[in-house]
Coordinates of C-alpha atoms and ligand atoms in Angstrom, one line a residue:
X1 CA 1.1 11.8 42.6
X2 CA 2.1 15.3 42.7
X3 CA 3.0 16.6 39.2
X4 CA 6.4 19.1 39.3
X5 CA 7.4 21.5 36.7
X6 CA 11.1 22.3 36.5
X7 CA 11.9 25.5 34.6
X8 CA 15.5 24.9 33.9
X9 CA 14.4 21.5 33.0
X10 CA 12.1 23.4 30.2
X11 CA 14.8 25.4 29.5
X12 CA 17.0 22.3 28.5
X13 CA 14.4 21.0 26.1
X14 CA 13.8 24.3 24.4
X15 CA 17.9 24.5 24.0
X16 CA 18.0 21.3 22.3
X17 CA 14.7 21.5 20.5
X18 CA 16.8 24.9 19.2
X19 CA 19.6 23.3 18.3
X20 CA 18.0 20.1 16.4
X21 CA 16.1 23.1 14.2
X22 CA 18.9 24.5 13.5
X23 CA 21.0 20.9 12.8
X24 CA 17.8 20.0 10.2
X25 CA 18.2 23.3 8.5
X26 CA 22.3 23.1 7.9
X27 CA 22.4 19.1 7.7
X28 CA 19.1 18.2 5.6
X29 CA 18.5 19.6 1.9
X30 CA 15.0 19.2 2.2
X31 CA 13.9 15.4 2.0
X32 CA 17.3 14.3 1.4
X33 CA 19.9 13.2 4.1
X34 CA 23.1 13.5 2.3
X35 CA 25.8 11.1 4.1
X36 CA 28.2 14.0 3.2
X37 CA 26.6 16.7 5.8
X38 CA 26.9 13.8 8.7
X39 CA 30.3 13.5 8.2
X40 CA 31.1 11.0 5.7
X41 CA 34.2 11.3 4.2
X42 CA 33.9 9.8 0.1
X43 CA 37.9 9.4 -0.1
X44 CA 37.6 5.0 0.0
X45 CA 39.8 5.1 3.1
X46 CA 37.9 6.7 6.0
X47 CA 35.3 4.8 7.9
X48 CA 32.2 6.2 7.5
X49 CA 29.8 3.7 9.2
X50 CA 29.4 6.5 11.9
X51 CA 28.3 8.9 9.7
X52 CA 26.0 6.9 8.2
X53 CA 24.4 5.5 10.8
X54 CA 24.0 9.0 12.2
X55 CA 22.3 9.9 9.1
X56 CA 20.3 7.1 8.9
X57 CA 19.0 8.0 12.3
X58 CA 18.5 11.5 11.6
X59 CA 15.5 10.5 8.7
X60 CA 14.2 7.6 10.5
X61 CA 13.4 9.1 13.4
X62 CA 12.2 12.5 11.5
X63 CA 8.6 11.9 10.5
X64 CA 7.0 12.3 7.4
X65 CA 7.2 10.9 4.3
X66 CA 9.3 10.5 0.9
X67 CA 13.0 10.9 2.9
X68 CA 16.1 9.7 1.2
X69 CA 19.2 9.3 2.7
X70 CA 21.8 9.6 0.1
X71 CA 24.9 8.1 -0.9
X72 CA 26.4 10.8 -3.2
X73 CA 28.1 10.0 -6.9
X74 CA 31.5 10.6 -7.6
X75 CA 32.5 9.6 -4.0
X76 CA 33.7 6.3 -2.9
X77 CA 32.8 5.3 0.9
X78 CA 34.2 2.8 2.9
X79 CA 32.5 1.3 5.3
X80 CA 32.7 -1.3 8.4
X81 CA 29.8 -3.6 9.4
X82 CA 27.1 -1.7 10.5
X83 CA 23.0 -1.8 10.6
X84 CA 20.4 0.5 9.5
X85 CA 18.0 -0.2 12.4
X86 CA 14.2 0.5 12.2
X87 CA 11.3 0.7 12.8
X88 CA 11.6 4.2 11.3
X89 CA 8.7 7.2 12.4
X90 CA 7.8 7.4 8.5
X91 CA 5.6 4.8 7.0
X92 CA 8.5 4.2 3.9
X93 CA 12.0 5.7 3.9
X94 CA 14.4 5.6 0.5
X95 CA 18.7 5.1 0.6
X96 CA 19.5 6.1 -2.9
X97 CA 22.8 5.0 -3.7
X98 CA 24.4 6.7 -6.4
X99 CA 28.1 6.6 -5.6
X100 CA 31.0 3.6 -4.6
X101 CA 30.1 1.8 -1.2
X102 CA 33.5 -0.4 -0.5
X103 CA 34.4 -3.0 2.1
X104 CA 37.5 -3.2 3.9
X105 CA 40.2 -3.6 1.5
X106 CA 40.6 -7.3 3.1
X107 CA 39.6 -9.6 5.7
X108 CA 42.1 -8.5 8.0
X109 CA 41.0 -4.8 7.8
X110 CA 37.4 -5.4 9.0
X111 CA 36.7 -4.3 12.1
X112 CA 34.5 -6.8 13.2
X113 CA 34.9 -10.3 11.9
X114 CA 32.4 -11.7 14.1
X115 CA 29.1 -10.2 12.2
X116 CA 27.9 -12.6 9.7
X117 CA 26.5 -9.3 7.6
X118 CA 27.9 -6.3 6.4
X119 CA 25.1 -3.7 5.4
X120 CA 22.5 -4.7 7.4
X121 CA 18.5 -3.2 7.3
X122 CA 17.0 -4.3 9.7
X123 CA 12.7 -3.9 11.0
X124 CA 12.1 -1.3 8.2
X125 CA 8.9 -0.9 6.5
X126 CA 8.0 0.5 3.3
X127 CA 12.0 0.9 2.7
X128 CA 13.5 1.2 -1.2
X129 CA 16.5 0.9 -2.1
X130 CA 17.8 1.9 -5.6
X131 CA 20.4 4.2 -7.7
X132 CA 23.0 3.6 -10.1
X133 CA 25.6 3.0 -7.7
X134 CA 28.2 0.2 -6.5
X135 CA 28.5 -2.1 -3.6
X136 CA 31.7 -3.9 -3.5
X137 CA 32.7 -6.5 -0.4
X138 CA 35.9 -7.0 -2.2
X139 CA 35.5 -10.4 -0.9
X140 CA 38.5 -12.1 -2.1
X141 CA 40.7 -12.3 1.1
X142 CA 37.8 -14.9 2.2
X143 CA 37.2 -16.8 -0.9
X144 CA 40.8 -18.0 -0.1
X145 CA 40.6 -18.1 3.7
X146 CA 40.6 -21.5 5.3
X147 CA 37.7 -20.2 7.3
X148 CA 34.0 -21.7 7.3
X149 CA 31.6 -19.8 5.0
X150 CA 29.3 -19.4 7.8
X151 CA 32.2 -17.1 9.0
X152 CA 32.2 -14.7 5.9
X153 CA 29.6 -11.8 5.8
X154 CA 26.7 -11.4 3.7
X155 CA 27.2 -8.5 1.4
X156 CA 23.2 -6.6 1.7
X157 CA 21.3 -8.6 4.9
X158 CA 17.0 -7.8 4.9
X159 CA 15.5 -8.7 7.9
X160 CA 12.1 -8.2 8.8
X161 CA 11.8 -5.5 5.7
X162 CA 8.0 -5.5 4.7
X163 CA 7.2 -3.8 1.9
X164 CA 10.5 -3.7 0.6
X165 CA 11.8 -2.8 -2.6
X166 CA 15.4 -2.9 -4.5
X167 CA 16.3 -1.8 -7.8
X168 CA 19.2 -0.2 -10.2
X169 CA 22.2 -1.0 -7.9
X170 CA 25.3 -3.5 -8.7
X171 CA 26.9 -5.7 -6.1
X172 CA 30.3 -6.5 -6.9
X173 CA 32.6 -9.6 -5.1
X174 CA 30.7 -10.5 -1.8
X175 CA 32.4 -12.5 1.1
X176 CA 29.4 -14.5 1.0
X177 CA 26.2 -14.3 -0.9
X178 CA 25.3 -10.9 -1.9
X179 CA 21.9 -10.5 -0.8
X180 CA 19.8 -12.1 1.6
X181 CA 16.1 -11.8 2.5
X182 CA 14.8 -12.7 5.8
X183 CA 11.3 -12.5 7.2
X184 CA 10.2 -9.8 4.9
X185 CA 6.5 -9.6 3.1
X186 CA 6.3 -8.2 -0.3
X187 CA 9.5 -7.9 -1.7
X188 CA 10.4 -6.7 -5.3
X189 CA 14.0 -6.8 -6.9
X190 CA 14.2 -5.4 -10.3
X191 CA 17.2 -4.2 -12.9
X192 CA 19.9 -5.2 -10.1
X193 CA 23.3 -6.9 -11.3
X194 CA 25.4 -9.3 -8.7
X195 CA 28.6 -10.0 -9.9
X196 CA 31.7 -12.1 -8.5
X197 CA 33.9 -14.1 -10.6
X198 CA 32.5 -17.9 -11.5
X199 CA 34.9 -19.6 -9.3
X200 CA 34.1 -17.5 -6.1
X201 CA 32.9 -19.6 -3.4
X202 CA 29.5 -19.3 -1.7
X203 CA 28.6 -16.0 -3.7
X204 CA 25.1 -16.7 -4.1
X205 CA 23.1 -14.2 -5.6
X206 CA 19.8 -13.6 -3.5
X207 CA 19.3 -15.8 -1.3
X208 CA 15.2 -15.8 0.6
X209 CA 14.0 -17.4 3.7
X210 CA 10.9 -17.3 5.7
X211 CA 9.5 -14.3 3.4
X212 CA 6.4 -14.4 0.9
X213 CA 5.0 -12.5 -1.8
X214 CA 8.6 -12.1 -3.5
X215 CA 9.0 -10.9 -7.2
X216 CA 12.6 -10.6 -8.8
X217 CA 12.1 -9.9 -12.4
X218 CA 15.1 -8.3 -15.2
X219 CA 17.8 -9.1 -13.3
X220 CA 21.5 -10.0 -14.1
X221 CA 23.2 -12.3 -11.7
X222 CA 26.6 -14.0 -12.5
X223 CA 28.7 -15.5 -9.5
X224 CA 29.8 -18.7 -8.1
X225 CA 27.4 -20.0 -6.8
X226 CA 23.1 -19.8 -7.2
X227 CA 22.0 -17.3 -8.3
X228 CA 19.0 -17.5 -6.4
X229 CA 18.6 -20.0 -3.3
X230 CA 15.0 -20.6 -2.1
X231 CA 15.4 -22.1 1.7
X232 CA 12.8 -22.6 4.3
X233 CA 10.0 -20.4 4.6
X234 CA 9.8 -19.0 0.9
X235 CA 6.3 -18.7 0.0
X236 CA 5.0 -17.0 -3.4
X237 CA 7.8 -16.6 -4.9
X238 CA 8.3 -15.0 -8.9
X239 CA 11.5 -14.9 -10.6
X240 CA 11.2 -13.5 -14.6
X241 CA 13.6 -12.6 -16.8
X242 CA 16.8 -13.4 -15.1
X243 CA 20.1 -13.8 -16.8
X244 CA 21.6 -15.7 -14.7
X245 CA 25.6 -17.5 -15.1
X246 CA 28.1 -18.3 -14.2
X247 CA 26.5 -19.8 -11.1
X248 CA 24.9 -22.5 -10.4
X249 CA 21.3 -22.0 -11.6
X250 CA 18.1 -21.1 -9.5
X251 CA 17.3 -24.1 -6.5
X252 CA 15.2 -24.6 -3.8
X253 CA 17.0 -25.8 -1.1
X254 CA 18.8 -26.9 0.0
X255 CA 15.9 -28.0 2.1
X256 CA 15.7 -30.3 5.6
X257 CA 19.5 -30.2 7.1
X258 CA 19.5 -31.7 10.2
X259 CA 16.4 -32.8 10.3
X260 CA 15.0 -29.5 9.8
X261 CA 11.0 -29.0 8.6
X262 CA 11.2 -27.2 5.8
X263 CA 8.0 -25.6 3.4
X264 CA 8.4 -23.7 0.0
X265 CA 5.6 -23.6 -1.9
X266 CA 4.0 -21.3 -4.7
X267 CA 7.0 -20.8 -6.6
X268 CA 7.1 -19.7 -10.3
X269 CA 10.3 -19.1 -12.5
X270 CA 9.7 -18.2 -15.8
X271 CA 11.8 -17.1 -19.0
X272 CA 15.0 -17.4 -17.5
X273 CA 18.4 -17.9 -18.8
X274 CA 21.1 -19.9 -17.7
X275 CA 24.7 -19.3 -19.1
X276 CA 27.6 -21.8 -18.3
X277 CA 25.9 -22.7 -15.1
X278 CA 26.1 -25.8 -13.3
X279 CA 22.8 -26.4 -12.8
X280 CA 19.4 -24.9 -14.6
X281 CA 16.5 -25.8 -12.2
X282 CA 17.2 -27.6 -9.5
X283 CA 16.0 -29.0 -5.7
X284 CA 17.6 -30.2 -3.4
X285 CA 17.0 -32.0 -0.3
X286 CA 19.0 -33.2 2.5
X287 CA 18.3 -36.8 3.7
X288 CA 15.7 -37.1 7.0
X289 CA 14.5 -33.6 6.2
X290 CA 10.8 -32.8 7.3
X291 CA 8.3 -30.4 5.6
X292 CA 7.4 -30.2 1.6
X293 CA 8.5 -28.7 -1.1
X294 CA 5.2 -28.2 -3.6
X295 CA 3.6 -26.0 -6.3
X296 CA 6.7 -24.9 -8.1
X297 CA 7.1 -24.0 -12.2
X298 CA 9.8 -23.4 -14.2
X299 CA 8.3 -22.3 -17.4
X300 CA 10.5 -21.0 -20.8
X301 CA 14.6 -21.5 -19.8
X302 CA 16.9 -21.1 -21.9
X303 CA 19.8 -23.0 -21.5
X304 CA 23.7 -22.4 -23.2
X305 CA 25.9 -25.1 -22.0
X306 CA 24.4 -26.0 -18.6
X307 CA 25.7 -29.1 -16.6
X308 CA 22.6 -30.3 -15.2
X309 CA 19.9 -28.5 -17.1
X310 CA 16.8 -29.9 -14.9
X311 CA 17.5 -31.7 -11.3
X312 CA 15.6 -32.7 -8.0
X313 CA 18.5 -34.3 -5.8
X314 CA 17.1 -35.7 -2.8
X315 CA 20.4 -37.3 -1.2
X316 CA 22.0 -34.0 -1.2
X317 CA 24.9 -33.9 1.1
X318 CA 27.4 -31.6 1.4
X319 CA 31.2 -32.9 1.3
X320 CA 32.4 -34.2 4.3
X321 CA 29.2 -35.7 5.6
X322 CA 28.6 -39.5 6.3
X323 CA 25.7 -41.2 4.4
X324 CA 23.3 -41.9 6.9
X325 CA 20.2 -44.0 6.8
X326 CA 16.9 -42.9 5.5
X327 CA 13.7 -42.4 7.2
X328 CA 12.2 -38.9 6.1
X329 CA 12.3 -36.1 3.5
X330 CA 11.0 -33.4 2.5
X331 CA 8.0 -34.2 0.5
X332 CA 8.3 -33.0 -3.5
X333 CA 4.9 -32.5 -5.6
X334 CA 3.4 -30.7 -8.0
X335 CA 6.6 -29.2 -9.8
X336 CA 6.2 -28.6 -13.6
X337 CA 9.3 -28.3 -15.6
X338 CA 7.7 -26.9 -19.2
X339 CA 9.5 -25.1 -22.4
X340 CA 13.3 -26.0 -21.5
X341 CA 15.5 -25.4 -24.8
X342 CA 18.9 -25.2 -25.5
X343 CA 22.3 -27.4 -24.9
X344 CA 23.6 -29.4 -21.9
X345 CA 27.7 -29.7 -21.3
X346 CA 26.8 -33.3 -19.6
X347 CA 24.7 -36.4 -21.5
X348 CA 21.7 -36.6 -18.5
X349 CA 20.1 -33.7 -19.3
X350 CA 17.4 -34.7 -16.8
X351 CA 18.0 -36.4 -13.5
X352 CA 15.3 -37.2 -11.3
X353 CA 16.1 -38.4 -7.7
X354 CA 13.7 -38.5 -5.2
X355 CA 13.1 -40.2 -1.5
X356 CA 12.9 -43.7 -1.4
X357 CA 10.5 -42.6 1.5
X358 CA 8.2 -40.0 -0.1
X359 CA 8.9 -40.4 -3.5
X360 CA 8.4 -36.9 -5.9
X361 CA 4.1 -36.6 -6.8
X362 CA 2.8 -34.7 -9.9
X363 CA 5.8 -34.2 -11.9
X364 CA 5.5 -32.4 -15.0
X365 CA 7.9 -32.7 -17.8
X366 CA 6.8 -31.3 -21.2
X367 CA 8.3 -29.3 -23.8
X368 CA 11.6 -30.1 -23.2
X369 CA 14.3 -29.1 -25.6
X370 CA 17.9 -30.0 -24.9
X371 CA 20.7 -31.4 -26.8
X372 CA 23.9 -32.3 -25.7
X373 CA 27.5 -30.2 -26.6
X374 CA 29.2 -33.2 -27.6
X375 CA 26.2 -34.9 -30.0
X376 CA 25.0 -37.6 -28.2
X377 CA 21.9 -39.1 -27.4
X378 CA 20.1 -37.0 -24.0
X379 CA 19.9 -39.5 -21.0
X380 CA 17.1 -38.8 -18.8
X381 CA 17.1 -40.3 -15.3
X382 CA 14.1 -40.7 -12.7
X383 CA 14.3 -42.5 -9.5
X384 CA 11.2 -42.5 -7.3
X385 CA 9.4 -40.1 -9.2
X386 CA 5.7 -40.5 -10.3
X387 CA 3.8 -37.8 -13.0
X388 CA 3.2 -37.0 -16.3
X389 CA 6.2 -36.4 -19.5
X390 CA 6.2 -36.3 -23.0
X391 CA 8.1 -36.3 -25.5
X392 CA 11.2 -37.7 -26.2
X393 CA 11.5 -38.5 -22.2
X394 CA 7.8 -40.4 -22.2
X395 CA 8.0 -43.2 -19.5
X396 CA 11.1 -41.7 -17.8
X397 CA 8.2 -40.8 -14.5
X398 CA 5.6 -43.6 -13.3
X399 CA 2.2 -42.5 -13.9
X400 CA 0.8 -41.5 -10.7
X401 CA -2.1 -43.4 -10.5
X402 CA -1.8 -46.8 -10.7
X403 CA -4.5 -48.5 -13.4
X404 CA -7.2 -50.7 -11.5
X405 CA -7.0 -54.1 -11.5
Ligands
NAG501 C1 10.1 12.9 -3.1 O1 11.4 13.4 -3.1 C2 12.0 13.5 -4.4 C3 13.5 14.0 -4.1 O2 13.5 15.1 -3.3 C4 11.2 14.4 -5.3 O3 11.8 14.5 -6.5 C5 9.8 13.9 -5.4 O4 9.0 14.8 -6.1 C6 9.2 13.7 -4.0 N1 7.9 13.0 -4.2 C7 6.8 13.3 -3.5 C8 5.6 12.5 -3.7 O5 6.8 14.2 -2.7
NAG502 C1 0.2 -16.5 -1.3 O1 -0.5 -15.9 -2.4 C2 -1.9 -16.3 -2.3 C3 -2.6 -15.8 -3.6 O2 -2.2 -14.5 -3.8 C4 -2.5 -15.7 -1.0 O3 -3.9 -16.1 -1.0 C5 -1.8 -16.3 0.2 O4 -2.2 -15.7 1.3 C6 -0.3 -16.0 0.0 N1 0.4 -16.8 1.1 C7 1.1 -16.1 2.0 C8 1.7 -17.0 3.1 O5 1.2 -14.9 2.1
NAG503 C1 8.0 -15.2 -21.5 O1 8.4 -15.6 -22.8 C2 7.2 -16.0 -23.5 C3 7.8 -16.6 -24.8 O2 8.8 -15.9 -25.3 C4 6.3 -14.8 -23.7 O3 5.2 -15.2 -24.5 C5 5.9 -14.3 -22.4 O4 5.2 -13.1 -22.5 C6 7.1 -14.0 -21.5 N1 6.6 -13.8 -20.2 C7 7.2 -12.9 -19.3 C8 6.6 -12.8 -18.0 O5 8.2 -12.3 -19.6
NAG504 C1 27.5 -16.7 -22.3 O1 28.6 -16.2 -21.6 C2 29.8 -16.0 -22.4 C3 30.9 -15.5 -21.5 O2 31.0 -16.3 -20.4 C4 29.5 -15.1 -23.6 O3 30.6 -15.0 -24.4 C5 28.3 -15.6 -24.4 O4 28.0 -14.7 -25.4 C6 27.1 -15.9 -23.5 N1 26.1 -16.5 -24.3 C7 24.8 -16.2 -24.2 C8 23.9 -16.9 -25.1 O5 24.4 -15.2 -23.6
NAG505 C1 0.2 -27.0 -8.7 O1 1.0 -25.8 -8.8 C2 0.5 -24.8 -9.6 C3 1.5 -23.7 -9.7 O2 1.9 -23.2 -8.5 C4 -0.8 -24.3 -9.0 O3 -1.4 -23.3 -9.8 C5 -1.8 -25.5 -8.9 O4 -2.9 -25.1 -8.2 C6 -1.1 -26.6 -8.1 N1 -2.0 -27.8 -8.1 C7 -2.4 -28.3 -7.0 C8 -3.3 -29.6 -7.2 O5 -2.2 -27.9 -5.9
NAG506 C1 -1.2 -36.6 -16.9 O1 -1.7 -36.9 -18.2 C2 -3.0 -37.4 -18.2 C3 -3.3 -37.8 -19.6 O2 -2.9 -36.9 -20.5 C4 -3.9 -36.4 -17.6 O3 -5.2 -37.0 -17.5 C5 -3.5 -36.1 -16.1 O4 -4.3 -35.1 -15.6 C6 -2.1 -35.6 -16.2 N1 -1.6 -35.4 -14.8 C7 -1.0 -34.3 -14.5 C8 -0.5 -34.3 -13.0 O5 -0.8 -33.4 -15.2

């Protein structure tokens, strides 16, 4: 092959080499990539997903470490769908929200209805977000809509974020959940608040699949739905120290729609509180589910008025579907429910239902602390369910081992 050199070709390339100098030297204060000196326009009208992907681009492909793209205070952005693609050419990069990020001021307004996520981050490694700033997906216009929820966009989507880490911000109102974590290692949420009113549908709080080695721990999440949902795929998991309600408590699941093989293992949540919720610590498994459930604590909950304070539901069906017939689930074992006080809005403060095919193994009740709002005698239910529990709810699980004969 003969090799060709084309002066005007080199020319060209010094030019722009020239001009992206000088572009770093007027746009970029050093480390920081303010959204501002790309274009962005903090007036809550203008749509500055341009800008900040342009900005986003501009670190992520500069090298180097410790760059922050940043979303300035006293400004209030609006902005479309949009992604913040990686991989990036840094080994971590930083968006340090300080000022008012706002959706569309309804559903009608959004540009693109058809992307199930708003503020997406997508492939980056080593990526933090944090700052004192808001996030609102004014998500009222589809709590109402006659649409699917499958339909309405996640407020803050993670997907394939290792080494990932969120703290300080406030979500406000999300179509749909607020955050979701996807196929991301290593994961740590801290001081964040996610807030929609307790009659908002579908506004989970942090929802995590197919990701391990997750710690959320002094966090406030009130909204209408869980506050944190484990699905499929969520592997050494921590949650400490989170105020959670209104909402409907912390679950796993639900697991095994469709038929689906689902695993979550290696779970721990521990001194949590639940306020008005629905449910404290709960389960749930659809019916001819695949896969397990296993290893799971929930250790020192405080309950105030909770509807179900401790549940495993394994006929859980969502309205609308016929019963069908039996013939798998998602295996439940080893799950320890240990230190629960407080008061239940409902009598069954305990409801135990498992799989008439796999039956739950290595149950743990102990500790358990509840009285009812209205003065009556706690019911506790198990069906199906074999392990240890004392107390007051002695008996309620068979022993797991059957004595010899
Ligand atoms: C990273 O950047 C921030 C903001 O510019 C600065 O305060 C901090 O000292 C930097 N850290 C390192 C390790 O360079
Ligand atoms: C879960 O954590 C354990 C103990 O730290 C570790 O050995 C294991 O590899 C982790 N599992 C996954 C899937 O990362
Ligand atoms: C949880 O609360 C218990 C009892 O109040 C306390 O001993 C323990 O240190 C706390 N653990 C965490 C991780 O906050
Ligand atoms: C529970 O929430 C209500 C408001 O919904 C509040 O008034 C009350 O103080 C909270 N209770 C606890 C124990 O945090
Ligand atoms: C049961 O789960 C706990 C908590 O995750 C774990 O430490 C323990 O090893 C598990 N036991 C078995 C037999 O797997
Ligand atoms: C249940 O309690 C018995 C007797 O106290 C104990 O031997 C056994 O290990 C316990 N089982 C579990 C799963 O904790």
């Amino acid at each position: 092959m003969k090799s060709s050199y084309h002066p005007q070709r080199m020319e060209i390339i010094v030019r722009v080499v020239f001009v992206l100098t000088l572009v770093n030297f007027g746009f970029v204060n050093g480390q920081i990539y303010d959204v501002l000196k790309f274009g962005a326009k903090g007036d809550g009208t203008t749509d500055n997903s341009k800008a900040f992907v342009e900005a986003w681009k501009a670190m992520c492909s500069s090298g180097g470490n410790n760059k922050t793209l940043l979303i300035p205070s006293d400004n209030t952005f609006l902005l479309q769908p949009l992604v913040f693609q990686g991989p990036c050419n840094s080994p971590s990069v930083k968006v340090q929200l300080e000022g008012k990020i706002v959706a569309p001021l309804n559903k009608a307004a959004w540009s693109d209805l058809k992307s199930c996520e708003w503020v997406s981050f997508n492939k980056i490694i080593g990526l933090t977000v944090f700052g004192s700033g808001t996030i609102n997906g004014r998500g009222s216009s589809f709590w109402k809509a006659n649409t699917p929820a499958s339909k309405h966009p996640t407020q803050l989507h993670f997907q394939g974020c290792n080494n990932l880490e969120i703290y300080g911000i406030t979500s406000f109102d999300s179509p749909r959940n607020h955050i979701s974590i996807n196929d991301c290692r290593q994961v740590k949420i801290t001081q964040i608040k996610l807030i929609a009113p307790g009659d908002s549908p579908n506004t989970d709080g942090i929802d995590i699949s197919a990701s391990t080695d997750v710690e959320i721990y002094d966090t406030m999440v009130g909204t209408g739905d869980d506050c944190v949902a484990l699905n499929s795929g969520s592997i050494n998991i921590s949650i400490t120290r989170m105020q959670c309600g209104p909402g409907h408590g912390i679950s796993v699941g639900s697991l095994g729609k469709d038929g689906e093989e689902s695993i979550v293992e290696n779970v721990q949540v521990t001194n949590c509180t639940f306020n008005e919720t629905d449910n404290g610590a709960r389960i749930k498994t659809w019916p001819n589910g695949k896969g397990y459930a296993r290893n799971i604590v929930f250790k020192d909950i405080i309950l105030t008025e909770t509807k179900n304070p401790i549940i495993i539901d394994q006929q859980y069906i969502d309205k609308g579907r016929i019963d069908v017939e039996e013939s798998s689930a998602v295996a439940i074992s080893n799950v320890t429910f240990v230190d629960f006080r407080g008061t239940s809005r409902q009598d069954e403060i305990i409801k135990i239902d498992c799989s008439e095919v796999t039956s739950c193994k290595d149950i743990i009740l102990d500790r358990i602390d509840i009285t009812t709002i209205d003065g009556k005698k706690p019911i506790v239910e198990c069906i199906n369910a074999y392990g240890n529990s004392t107390n007051a709810y002695d008996g309620c699980l068979k022993p797991t081992h059957k004595p010899n004969l």
